[in-house]
Amino acid sequence: MPQFSLTAGLLLLSGSVVAQTSVVSPSPAAPANPVPVRAARVAAPLVTGRVTDAATGEVLPGATVVFPDLRRTTAAGTDGTFQFANLPRGRFLMQVRFVGYTAVVRTIDTGTGQPLEIALTPAETEIGQVVVTGVSASTEMRRSPIPTNVVDQTRLRQTAFTNAIDAIAHTPGLNQITTGAAISKPVIRG
């Protein structure tokens, strides 16, 4: 009858403690370095599916597929398909959402490997009363705490100016300093 010994140890990695257990066999066929055995969940096969409109059968690209318990999310591709890799085996809650459609919530067995067909029904939402208001430009100018003056194009066309500062220099609160021909510097309120 072969005898087995069980060795256990703790390994400290980046501030977290990881338990490692290995089985050592004294038989001559055993390798020199025993392989550690992990007590982790076995990964399920690829979870795939397609999201469609229940009424028309059209694919819904960009639909959001979420496994909230596993904190895994993906979006459906242009052909409406999605896939998750490396999910643990088991039964988990899955949510599928798309704008303008009612969300679908299902419990999915990730170990089956069968492709999922998700059909979303359009959500009929009714919005309340919509009120559109507007304010004229003259009202906005009166509400502004900053004094505002408008130089209209008729005034600009009445006289010929050599530069833009000369054209607006006669506006209240604005003056100019001229240092030569066609050279002007604006002075705003002193």
PDB file of C-alpha atoms in Angstrom:
ATOM      1  CA  MET A   1       0.000   0.000   0.000  1.00  0.00           C
ATOM      2  CA  PRO A   2       1.648   3.274  -1.079  1.00  0.00           C
ATOM      3  CA  GLN A   3       1.956   6.041   1.456  1.00  0.00           C
ATOM      4  CA  PHE A   4       1.321   9.675   0.612  1.00  0.00           C
ATOM      5  CA  SER A   5       2.372  12.711   2.539  1.00  0.00           C
ATOM      6  CA  LEU A   6       0.600  16.046   2.330  1.00  0.00           C
ATOM      7  CA  THR A   7       2.656  19.222   2.550  1.00  0.00           C
ATOM      8  CA  ALA A   8       1.163  22.642   2.947  1.00  0.00           C
ATOM      9  CA  GLY A   9       2.675  26.069   2.930  1.00  0.00           C
ATOM     10  CA  LEU A  10       1.778  29.720   2.741  1.00  0.00           C
ATOM     11  CA  LEU A  11       3.151  32.012   0.109  1.00  0.00           C
ATOM     12  CA  LEU A  12       3.087  35.796   0.468  1.00  0.00           C
ATOM     13  CA  LEU A  13       2.574  37.644  -2.856  1.00  0.00           C
ATOM     14  CA  SER A  14       2.027  41.406  -3.041  1.00  0.00           C
ATOM     15  CA  GLY A  15       0.488  41.651   0.408  1.00  0.00           C
ATOM     16  CA  SER A  16      -1.923  38.726   0.012  1.00  0.00           C
ATOM     17  CA  VAL A  17      -1.579  35.257   1.434  1.00  0.00           C
ATOM     18  CA  VAL A  18      -2.020  32.319  -0.923  1.00  0.00           C
ATOM     19  CA  ALA A  19      -2.313  28.752   0.379  1.00  0.00           C
ATOM     20  CA  GLN A  20      -0.533  26.124  -1.649  1.00  0.00           C
ATOM     21  CA  THR A  21      -0.984  22.399  -1.180  1.00  0.00           C
ATOM     22  CA  SER A  22       0.873  19.619  -2.914  1.00  0.00           C
ATOM     23  CA  VAL A  23       0.781  15.843  -2.782  1.00  0.00           C
ATOM     24  CA  VAL A  24       4.090  13.976  -2.728  1.00  0.00           C
ATOM     25  CA  SER A  25       4.260  10.286  -3.623  1.00  0.00           C
ATOM     26  CA  PRO A  26       7.267   8.222  -2.524  1.00  0.00           C
ATOM     27  CA  SER A  27       7.095   5.988  -5.587  1.00  0.00           C
ATOM     28  CA  PRO A  28      10.155   5.912  -7.878  1.00  0.00           C
ATOM     29  CA  ALA A  29       8.039   7.111 -10.853  1.00  0.00           C
ATOM     30  CA  ALA A  30       7.202  10.383  -9.096  1.00  0.00           C
ATOM     31  CA  PRO A  31       8.829  13.507 -10.541  1.00  0.00           C
ATOM     32  CA  ALA A  32      11.497  15.306  -8.555  1.00  0.00           C
ATOM     33  CA  ASN A  33       9.424  18.518  -8.357  1.00  0.00           C
ATOM     34  CA  PRO A  34       5.828  17.818  -7.380  1.00  0.00           C
ATOM     35  CA  VAL A  35       3.154  19.832  -9.202  1.00  0.00           C
ATOM     36  CA  PRO A  36       1.015  22.022  -6.896  1.00  0.00           C
ATOM     37  CA  VAL A  37      -2.690  21.292  -6.875  1.00  0.00           C
ATOM     38  CA  ARG A  38      -4.949  24.366  -6.683  1.00  0.00           C
ATOM     39  CA  ALA A  39      -8.303  24.389  -4.989  1.00  0.00           C
ATOM     40  CA  ALA A  40      -9.858  26.767  -7.530  1.00  0.00           C
ATOM     41  CA  ARG A  41     -12.946  26.660  -9.690  1.00  0.00           C
ATOM     42  CA  VAL A  42     -12.587  25.000 -13.041  1.00  0.00           C
ATOM     43  CA  ALA A  43     -13.164  27.384 -15.930  1.00  0.00           C
ATOM     44  CA  ALA A  44     -16.322  26.816 -17.924  1.00  0.00           C
ATOM     45  CA  PRO A  45     -16.385  26.525 -21.686  1.00  0.00           C
ATOM     46  CA  LEU A  46     -16.772  29.713 -23.684  1.00  0.00           C
ATOM     47  CA  VAL A  47     -20.146  31.388 -22.977  1.00  0.00           C
ATOM     48  CA  THR A  48     -21.503  32.778 -26.247  1.00  0.00           C
ATOM     49  CA  GLY A  49     -24.798  34.145 -27.439  1.00  0.00           C
ATOM     50  CA  ARG A  50     -26.668  36.535 -29.681  1.00  0.00           C
ATOM     51  CA  VAL A  51     -28.968  39.452 -28.803  1.00  0.00           C
ATOM     52  CA  THR A  52     -31.931  40.128 -31.107  1.00  0.00           C
ATOM     53  CA  ASP A  53     -35.160  42.113 -31.264  1.00  0.00           C
ATOM     54  CA  ALA A  54     -38.030  39.820 -30.218  1.00  0.00           C
ATOM     55  CA  ALA A  55     -40.482  41.307 -32.746  1.00  0.00           C
ATOM     56  CA  THR A  56     -38.334  41.618 -35.863  1.00  0.00           C
ATOM     57  CA  GLY A  57     -35.445  39.238 -35.200  1.00  0.00           C
ATOM     58  CA  GLU A  58     -32.923  41.967 -36.076  1.00  0.00           C
ATOM     59  CA  VAL A  59     -29.634  41.875 -34.195  1.00  0.00           C
ATOM     60  CA  LEU A  60     -28.952  44.526 -31.564  1.00  0.00           C
ATOM     61  CA  PRO A  61     -25.315  45.617 -31.849  1.00  0.00           C
ATOM     62  CA  GLY A  62     -23.922  47.233 -28.721  1.00  0.00           C
ATOM     63  CA  ALA A  63     -26.295  45.531 -26.282  1.00  0.00           C
ATOM     64  CA  THR A  64     -24.744  45.282 -22.812  1.00  0.00           C
ATOM     65  CA  VAL A  65     -24.376  41.798 -21.294  1.00  0.00           C
ATOM     66  CA  VAL A  66     -23.495  41.698 -17.578  1.00  0.00           C
ATOM     67  CA  PHE A  67     -22.748  38.984 -15.022  1.00  0.00           C
ATOM     68  CA  PRO A  68     -23.109  41.165 -11.888  1.00  0.00           C
ATOM     69  CA  ASP A  69     -22.017  38.432  -9.440  1.00  0.00           C
ATOM     70  CA  LEU A  70     -18.799  37.888 -11.387  1.00  0.00           C
ATOM     71  CA  ARG A  71     -18.312  41.583 -12.220  1.00  0.00           C
ATOM     72  CA  ARG A  72     -17.881  40.791 -15.892  1.00  0.00           C
ATOM     73  CA  THR A  73     -19.385  42.903 -18.695  1.00  0.00           C
ATOM     74  CA  THR A  74     -19.227  42.902 -22.476  1.00  0.00           C
ATOM     75  CA  ALA A  75     -21.049  44.472 -25.408  1.00  0.00           C
ATOM     76  CA  ALA A  76     -22.586  42.670 -28.350  1.00  0.00           C
ATOM     77  CA  GLY A  77     -20.689  43.053 -31.615  1.00  0.00           C
ATOM     78  CA  THR A  78     -22.036  44.387 -34.906  1.00  0.00           C
ATOM     79  CA  ASP A  79     -23.600  40.997 -35.601  1.00  0.00           C
ATOM     80  CA  GLY A  80     -25.300  40.939 -32.161  1.00  0.00           C
ATOM     81  CA  THR A  81     -23.036  38.212 -30.779  1.00  0.00           C
ATOM     82  CA  PHE A  82     -21.172  38.251 -27.476  1.00  0.00           C
ATOM     83  CA  GLN A  83     -18.809  35.920 -25.662  1.00  0.00           C
ATOM     84  CA  PHE A  84     -17.218  35.454 -22.254  1.00  0.00           C
ATOM     85  CA  ALA A  85     -14.095  33.422 -21.653  1.00  0.00           C
ATOM     86  CA  ASN A  86     -12.752  32.088 -18.356  1.00  0.00           C
ATOM     87  CA  LEU A  87     -16.005  32.227 -16.412  1.00  0.00           C
ATOM     88  CA  PRO A  88     -16.233  29.747 -13.538  1.00  0.00           C
ATOM     89  CA  ARG A  89     -18.662  26.843 -13.833  1.00  0.00           C
ATOM     90  CA  GLY A  90     -21.961  27.338 -12.081  1.00  0.00           C
ATOM     91  CA  ARG A  91     -25.281  29.095 -12.210  1.00  0.00           C
ATOM     92  CA  PHE A  92     -25.033  32.869 -12.325  1.00  0.00           C
ATOM     93  CA  LEU A  93     -27.356  35.810 -12.899  1.00  0.00           C
ATOM     94  CA  MET A  94     -27.007  37.451 -16.325  1.00  0.00           C
ATOM     95  CA  GLN A  95     -28.519  40.798 -17.383  1.00  0.00           C
ATOM     96  CA  VAL A  96     -28.915  41.993 -20.970  1.00  0.00           C
ATOM     97  CA  ARG A  97     -29.745  45.662 -21.624  1.00  0.00           C
ATOM     98  CA  PHE A  98     -30.186  47.847 -24.686  1.00  0.00           C
ATOM     99  CA  VAL A  99     -31.515  51.405 -24.971  1.00  0.00           C
ATOM    100  CA  GLY A 100     -35.206  51.408 -25.872  1.00  0.00           C
ATOM    101  CA  TYR A 101     -35.728  47.766 -24.816  1.00  0.00           C
ATOM    102  CA  THR A 102     -36.823  46.033 -21.635  1.00  0.00           C
ATOM    103  CA  ALA A 103     -33.879  44.434 -19.815  1.00  0.00           C
ATOM    104  CA  VAL A 104     -33.743  40.626 -19.625  1.00  0.00           C
ATOM    105  CA  VAL A 105     -32.522  38.944 -16.428  1.00  0.00           C
ATOM    106  CA  ARG A 106     -31.799  35.202 -16.470  1.00  0.00           C
ATOM    107  CA  THR A 107     -29.948  32.618 -14.442  1.00  0.00           C
ATOM    108  CA  ILE A 108     -27.408  30.962 -16.740  1.00  0.00           C
ATOM    109  CA  ASP A 109     -25.510  27.700 -16.269  1.00  0.00           C
ATOM    110  CA  THR A 110     -22.031  28.538 -17.572  1.00  0.00           C
ATOM    111  CA  GLY A 111     -20.957  24.902 -17.788  1.00  0.00           C
ATOM    112  CA  THR A 112     -23.266  23.831 -20.620  1.00  0.00           C
ATOM    113  CA  GLY A 113     -21.370  25.463 -23.493  1.00  0.00           C
ATOM    114  CA  GLN A 114     -24.632  26.001 -25.409  1.00  0.00           C
ATOM    115  CA  PRO A 115     -24.992  29.322 -27.266  1.00  0.00           C
ATOM    116  CA  LEU A 116     -27.595  31.646 -25.769  1.00  0.00           C
ATOM    117  CA  GLU A 117     -30.357  33.353 -27.740  1.00  0.00           C
ATOM    118  CA  ILE A 118     -31.537  36.526 -26.016  1.00  0.00           C
ATOM    119  CA  ALA A 119     -34.587  38.291 -27.483  1.00  0.00           C
ATOM    120  CA  LEU A 120     -35.360  41.765 -26.133  1.00  0.00           C
ATOM    121  CA  THR A 121     -38.785  43.369 -26.388  1.00  0.00           C
ATOM    122  CA  PRO A 122     -39.106  47.079 -27.166  1.00  0.00           C
ATOM    123  CA  ALA A 123     -39.940  49.182 -24.116  1.00  0.00           C
ATOM    124  CA  GLU A 124     -42.778  51.598 -24.530  1.00  0.00           C
ATOM    125  CA  THR A 125     -42.065  54.655 -22.459  1.00  0.00           C
ATOM    126  CA  GLU A 126     -44.246  57.706 -22.365  1.00  0.00           C
ATOM    127  CA  ILE A 127     -42.666  60.987 -21.478  1.00  0.00           C
ATOM    128  CA  GLY A 128     -44.544  63.734 -19.720  1.00  0.00           C
ATOM    129  CA  GLN A 129     -45.288  67.203 -20.947  1.00  0.00           C
ATOM    130  CA  VAL A 130     -42.396  69.017 -22.585  1.00  0.00           C
ATOM    131  CA  VAL A 131     -42.144  72.782 -22.147  1.00  0.00           C
ATOM    132  CA  VAL A 132     -39.800  74.753 -24.397  1.00  0.00           C
ATOM    133  CA  THR A 133     -38.964  78.297 -23.369  1.00  0.00           C
ATOM    134  CA  GLY A 134     -36.775  80.880 -24.994  1.00  0.00           C
ATOM    135  CA  VAL A 135     -35.459  84.310 -24.180  1.00  0.00           C
ATOM    136  CA  SER A 136     -34.791  87.025 -26.718  1.00  0.00           C
ATOM    137  CA  ALA A 137     -31.308  88.417 -27.149  1.00  0.00           C
ATOM    138  CA  SER A 138     -32.335  91.821 -25.781  1.00  0.00           C
ATOM    139  CA  THR A 139     -33.556  90.204 -22.537  1.00  0.00           C
ATOM    140  CA  GLU A 140     -30.289  88.309 -22.200  1.00  0.00           C
ATOM    141  CA  MET A 141     -28.303  91.533 -22.685  1.00  0.00           C
ATOM    142  CA  ARG A 142     -30.303  93.240 -19.894  1.00  0.00           C
ATOM    143  CA  ARG A 143     -29.680  90.326 -17.510  1.00  0.00           C
ATOM    144  CA  SER A 144     -25.936  90.287 -18.133  1.00  0.00           C
ATOM    145  CA  PRO A 145     -23.882  91.950 -15.368  1.00  0.00           C
ATOM    146  CA  ILE A 146     -21.309  92.988 -17.964  1.00  0.00           C
ATOM    147  CA  PRO A 147     -22.099  96.107 -19.996  1.00  0.00           C
ATOM    148  CA  THR A 148     -22.536  95.136 -23.629  1.00  0.00           C
ATOM    149  CA  ASN A 149     -22.648  97.331 -26.727  1.00  0.00           C
ATOM    150  CA  VAL A 150     -23.339  96.283 -30.282  1.00  0.00           C
ATOM    151  CA  VAL A 151     -21.699  97.877 -33.311  1.00  0.00           C
ATOM    152  CA  ASP A 152     -23.918  97.030 -36.258  1.00  0.00           C
ATOM    153  CA  GLN A 153     -22.734  96.711 -39.825  1.00  0.00           C
ATOM    154  CA  THR A 154     -24.555  99.840 -41.053  1.00  0.00           C
ATOM    155  CA  ARG A 155     -22.390 102.004 -38.765  1.00  0.00           C
ATOM    156  CA  LEU A 156     -19.254 100.216 -39.954  1.00  0.00           C
ATOM    157  CA  ARG A 157     -20.193 100.819 -43.594  1.00  0.00           C
ATOM    158  CA  GLN A 158     -20.964 104.542 -43.108  1.00  0.00           C
ATOM    159  CA  THR A 159     -17.360 105.482 -42.464  1.00  0.00           C
ATOM    160  CA  ALA A 160     -14.119 104.079 -43.792  1.00  0.00           C
ATOM    161  CA  PHE A 161     -11.613 102.997 -41.165  1.00  0.00           C
ATOM    162  CA  THR A 162      -8.048 101.825 -41.594  1.00  0.00           C
ATOM    163  CA  ASN A 163      -8.258  99.101 -38.932  1.00  0.00           C
ATOM    164  CA  ALA A 164     -10.717  97.409 -36.584  1.00  0.00           C
ATOM    165  CA  ILE A 165      -9.781  99.505 -33.554  1.00  0.00           C
ATOM    166  CA  ASP A 166     -10.593 102.726 -35.433  1.00  0.00           C
ATOM    167  CA  ALA A 167     -13.983 101.239 -36.330  1.00  0.00           C
ATOM    168  CA  ILE A 168     -15.034 100.564 -32.736  1.00  0.00           C
ATOM    169  CA  ALA A 169     -13.187 103.427 -30.987  1.00  0.00           C
ATOM    170  CA  HIS A 170     -16.327 105.600 -30.742  1.00  0.00           C
ATOM    171  CA  THR A 171     -18.190 102.973 -28.719  1.00  0.00           C
ATOM    172  CA  PRO A 172     -18.877 104.109 -25.103  1.00  0.00           C
ATOM    173  CA  GLY A 173     -16.174 102.835 -22.718  1.00  0.00           C
ATOM    174  CA  LEU A 174     -13.641 102.204 -25.486  1.00  0.00           C
ATOM    175  CA  ASN A 175     -10.841 104.522 -26.544  1.00  0.00           C
ATOM    176  CA  GLN A 176      -7.716 104.170 -28.623  1.00  0.00           C
ATOM    177  CA  ILE A 177      -4.110 105.205 -28.549  1.00  0.00           C
ATOM    178  CA  THR A 178      -2.722 105.926 -31.996  1.00  0.00           C
ATOM    179  CA  THR A 179       1.028 105.685 -32.412  1.00  0.00           C
ATOM    180  CA  GLY A 180       1.243 106.118 -36.171  1.00  0.00           C
ATOM    181  CA  ALA A 181      -0.512 105.492 -39.437  1.00  0.00           C
ATOM    182  CA  ALA A 182      -2.862 102.490 -39.101  1.00  0.00           C
ATOM    183  CA  ILE A 183      -1.378 101.632 -35.673  1.00  0.00           C
ATOM    184  CA  SER A 184      -3.928 101.732 -32.864  1.00  0.00           C
ATOM    185  CA  LYS A 185      -4.139 100.194 -29.396  1.00  0.00           C
ATOM    186  CA  PRO A 186      -7.520  99.772 -27.666  1.00  0.00           C
ATOM    187  CA  VAL A 187      -8.124 101.085 -24.160  1.00  0.00           C
ATOM    188  CA  ILE A 188     -11.198  99.553 -22.530  1.00  0.00           C
ATOM    189  CA  ARG A 189     -12.680 101.549 -19.612  1.00  0.00           C
ATOM    190  CA  GLY A 190      -9.391 103.211 -18.746  1.00  0.00           C
TER     191      GLY A 190
END
